[in-house]
XYZ file of C-alpha atoms in Angstrom:
203
model
C 27.297 -24.744 -109.930
C 29.099 -22.433 -107.472
C 32.865 -21.785 -107.517
C 33.687 -24.434 -104.907
C 31.807 -27.085 -106.849
C 33.438 -25.969 -110.099
C 36.925 -26.217 -108.537
C 36.306 -29.737 -107.290
C 34.919 -30.735 -110.702
C 38.080 -29.448 -112.347
C 36.273 -26.699 -114.275
C 37.944 -23.832 -112.373
C 41.659 -23.812 -111.433
C 42.479 -24.139 -107.759
C 43.721 -21.026 -106.041
C 46.584 -20.770 -103.633
C 45.507 -18.512 -100.772
C 48.260 -17.139 -98.556
C 46.652 -16.373 -95.197
C 48.722 -15.034 -92.339
C 48.615 -13.146 -89.038
C 50.520 -9.865 -89.267
C 51.317 -6.880 -87.053
C 50.341 -3.321 -88.003
C 53.924 -2.720 -89.134
C 53.915 -5.727 -91.485
C 55.749 -8.298 -89.355
C 54.766 -11.967 -88.829
C 57.220 -12.518 -85.947
C 58.680 -10.240 -83.321
C 62.288 -10.273 -82.167
C 63.622 -13.777 -81.555
C 60.672 -15.297 -83.370
C 58.113 -14.136 -80.836
C 54.420 -14.680 -81.734
C 52.846 -14.239 -78.283
C 51.022 -11.170 -79.647
C 48.797 -13.396 -81.806
C 46.941 -14.958 -78.884
C 45.021 -17.672 -80.764
C 45.763 -19.671 -83.913
C 42.164 -20.465 -84.763
C 41.000 -19.979 -88.377
C 40.414 -16.231 -88.475
C 40.451 -16.337 -92.273
C 37.274 -18.475 -92.748
C 39.347 -20.818 -94.918
C 38.457 -24.269 -93.688
C 35.326 -24.753 -95.847
C 37.267 -23.678 -98.948
C 40.498 -25.710 -98.731
C 41.619 -29.326 -98.834
C 45.417 -28.913 -98.851
C 47.930 -26.902 -96.775
C 51.345 -25.776 -97.999
C 54.169 -24.686 -95.681
C 57.858 -23.819 -95.881
C 60.495 -25.875 -94.164
C 61.252 -23.186 -91.571
C 57.642 -22.864 -90.437
C 56.589 -26.515 -90.499
C 58.367 -27.986 -87.441
C 56.779 -25.542 -85.003
C 53.427 -25.842 -86.743
C 53.532 -29.637 -86.441
C 54.550 -29.479 -82.803
C 51.785 -27.026 -81.905
C 48.867 -28.820 -83.498
C 49.940 -32.341 -82.584
C 50.193 -31.205 -78.953
C 46.595 -29.988 -79.105
C 45.457 -33.274 -80.654
C 47.234 -35.194 -77.891
C 45.706 -33.093 -75.090
C 42.916 -30.769 -76.289
C 42.037 -29.692 -72.753
C 45.517 -29.146 -71.342
C 47.868 -26.198 -71.331
C 50.069 -26.333 -74.402
C 53.863 -26.447 -74.108
C 54.482 -23.643 -76.608
C 52.001 -21.124 -75.158
C 51.169 -22.268 -71.650
C 47.472 -21.771 -72.567
C 44.556 -24.143 -72.928
C 43.540 -24.187 -76.620
C 40.251 -22.558 -77.633
C 37.420 -24.622 -78.994
C 38.128 -23.223 -82.474
C 41.777 -24.262 -82.203
C 40.774 -27.801 -81.301
C 38.434 -27.857 -84.291
C 41.225 -26.700 -86.589
C 43.610 -29.276 -85.198
C 41.139 -32.015 -86.007
C 40.634 -30.596 -89.501
C 44.412 -30.461 -90.066
C 44.819 -34.039 -88.827
C 42.847 -35.337 -91.843
C 44.047 -32.768 -94.427
C 47.112 -33.228 -96.661
C 50.110 -31.015 -95.907
C 52.874 -30.297 -98.420
C 56.158 -28.847 -97.197
C 58.421 -27.079 -99.687
C 61.965 -27.528 -98.406
C 65.390 -28.552 -99.627
C 66.711 -29.103 -96.119
C 63.910 -30.722 -94.087
C 64.271 -34.512 -94.182
C 61.659 -35.924 -91.814
C 58.157 -35.149 -90.552
C 56.010 -36.768 -87.891
C 52.478 -35.919 -88.981
C 50.982 -38.722 -91.085
C 49.220 -36.207 -93.374
C 52.497 -34.505 -94.454
C 54.900 -35.014 -97.343
C 58.016 -33.053 -98.378
C 58.644 -31.662 -101.881
C 61.843 -30.111 -103.081
C 60.921 -27.860 -106.023
C 58.493 -25.052 -106.706
C 57.440 -27.074 -109.771
C 55.855 -29.555 -107.353
C 53.603 -26.811 -105.991
C 52.753 -25.703 -109.497
C 51.750 -29.247 -110.351
C 49.710 -29.523 -107.139
C 47.764 -26.433 -108.151
C 46.794 -28.103 -111.458
C 45.266 -31.119 -109.717
C 41.515 -31.250 -109.058
C 40.329 -30.223 -105.601
C 39.435 -27.285 -103.431
C 41.706 -24.300 -102.906
C 45.118 -24.543 -101.192
C 46.139 -22.639 -98.052
C 49.709 -21.353 -98.037
C 50.263 -21.208 -94.253
C 53.732 -19.636 -94.352
C 56.359 -18.581 -93.667
C 57.602 -15.400 -95.268
C 60.047 -17.067 -97.663
C 57.344 -19.422 -98.944
C 54.869 -16.639 -99.547
C 57.520 -14.544 -101.296
C 58.450 -17.480 -103.511
C 54.820 -18.165 -104.428
C 54.225 -14.517 -105.309
C 57.389 -14.239 -107.399
C 56.476 -17.437 -109.253
C 52.936 -16.208 -109.970
C 51.406 -18.979 -107.850
C 49.745 -16.927 -105.084
C 46.237 -15.944 -106.125
C 44.936 -14.325 -102.979
C 46.176 -12.800 -99.737
C 44.124 -12.930 -96.546
C 45.717 -11.010 -93.708
C 44.545 -10.684 -90.124
C 46.167 -7.420 -88.992
C 46.723 -7.120 -85.243
C 46.733 -3.764 -83.403
C 50.355 -4.060 -82.357
C 53.597 -2.439 -83.584
C 56.483 -4.844 -83.095
C 59.242 -2.536 -84.303
C 61.630 -5.388 -85.064
C 61.157 -8.900 -86.341
C 60.493 -10.867 -89.534
C 58.715 -9.063 -92.351
C 55.818 -10.720 -94.164
C 57.253 -9.899 -97.591
C 60.961 -10.586 -98.113
C 62.591 -10.368 -101.506
C 59.246 -10.018 -103.280
C 59.194 -8.456 -106.705
C 57.271 -5.210 -106.766
C 53.569 -5.818 -107.419
C 50.898 -3.347 -108.505
C 47.157 -3.531 -108.675
C 46.262 -5.899 -105.842
C 42.480 -5.868 -105.715
C 40.902 -5.317 -102.305
C 37.960 -7.673 -101.979
C 37.074 -7.219 -98.351
C 38.056 -5.226 -95.277
C 36.351 -6.420 -92.104
C 36.647 -5.515 -88.424
C 37.299 -8.415 -86.030
C 37.248 -8.652 -82.246
C 40.072 -7.135 -80.240
C 40.855 -4.333 -82.708
C 41.994 -6.707 -85.448
C 41.204 -6.147 -89.134
C 40.700 -8.814 -91.818
C 41.965 -7.856 -95.294
C 41.459 -9.899 -98.443
C 43.258 -9.081 -101.717
C 43.302 -10.797 -105.098
C 46.842 -10.965 -106.479
C 47.020 -10.203 -110.224
């Protein structure tokens, strides 16, 4: 039995994998929330085969929902948020997300549109989710969510796609995170366009 089979069978705890796009200077957004430097939101982390649940923060979710629902509604048209036609990989991810449960951790967000999404109010709800049988969980973002998961000991792995851009100003990936030592580098891999994929286990 491999790890994925063991997780589904309940013999190995599910992991929460925080996977994000980040600039060379450690930012996930430029000034005024700009993310035009990312280019494509396809799964650069190779996560889809490993996960069956997505977790987001209340600040990130509305834009996430808008983006992927727009692709589902018109997979061949230019998207309102980017002005670009989605890539084949983005369309595939949108279809995956449309049938995958989403959990939003927020004390302020009251409503969602996507039928696969529910809102929870407490970190304890995420802890309980992690104890349920299933595949791993993708923590999509944003920065506050990832920081909370790390401080609560719930983030098991970081997967970062580092872009060859220095933004100078913007939103940092890690905000108010307790100092952490001994992250284990599992993989460093070159991607197209000068990007680098980094995978760390979080102790």
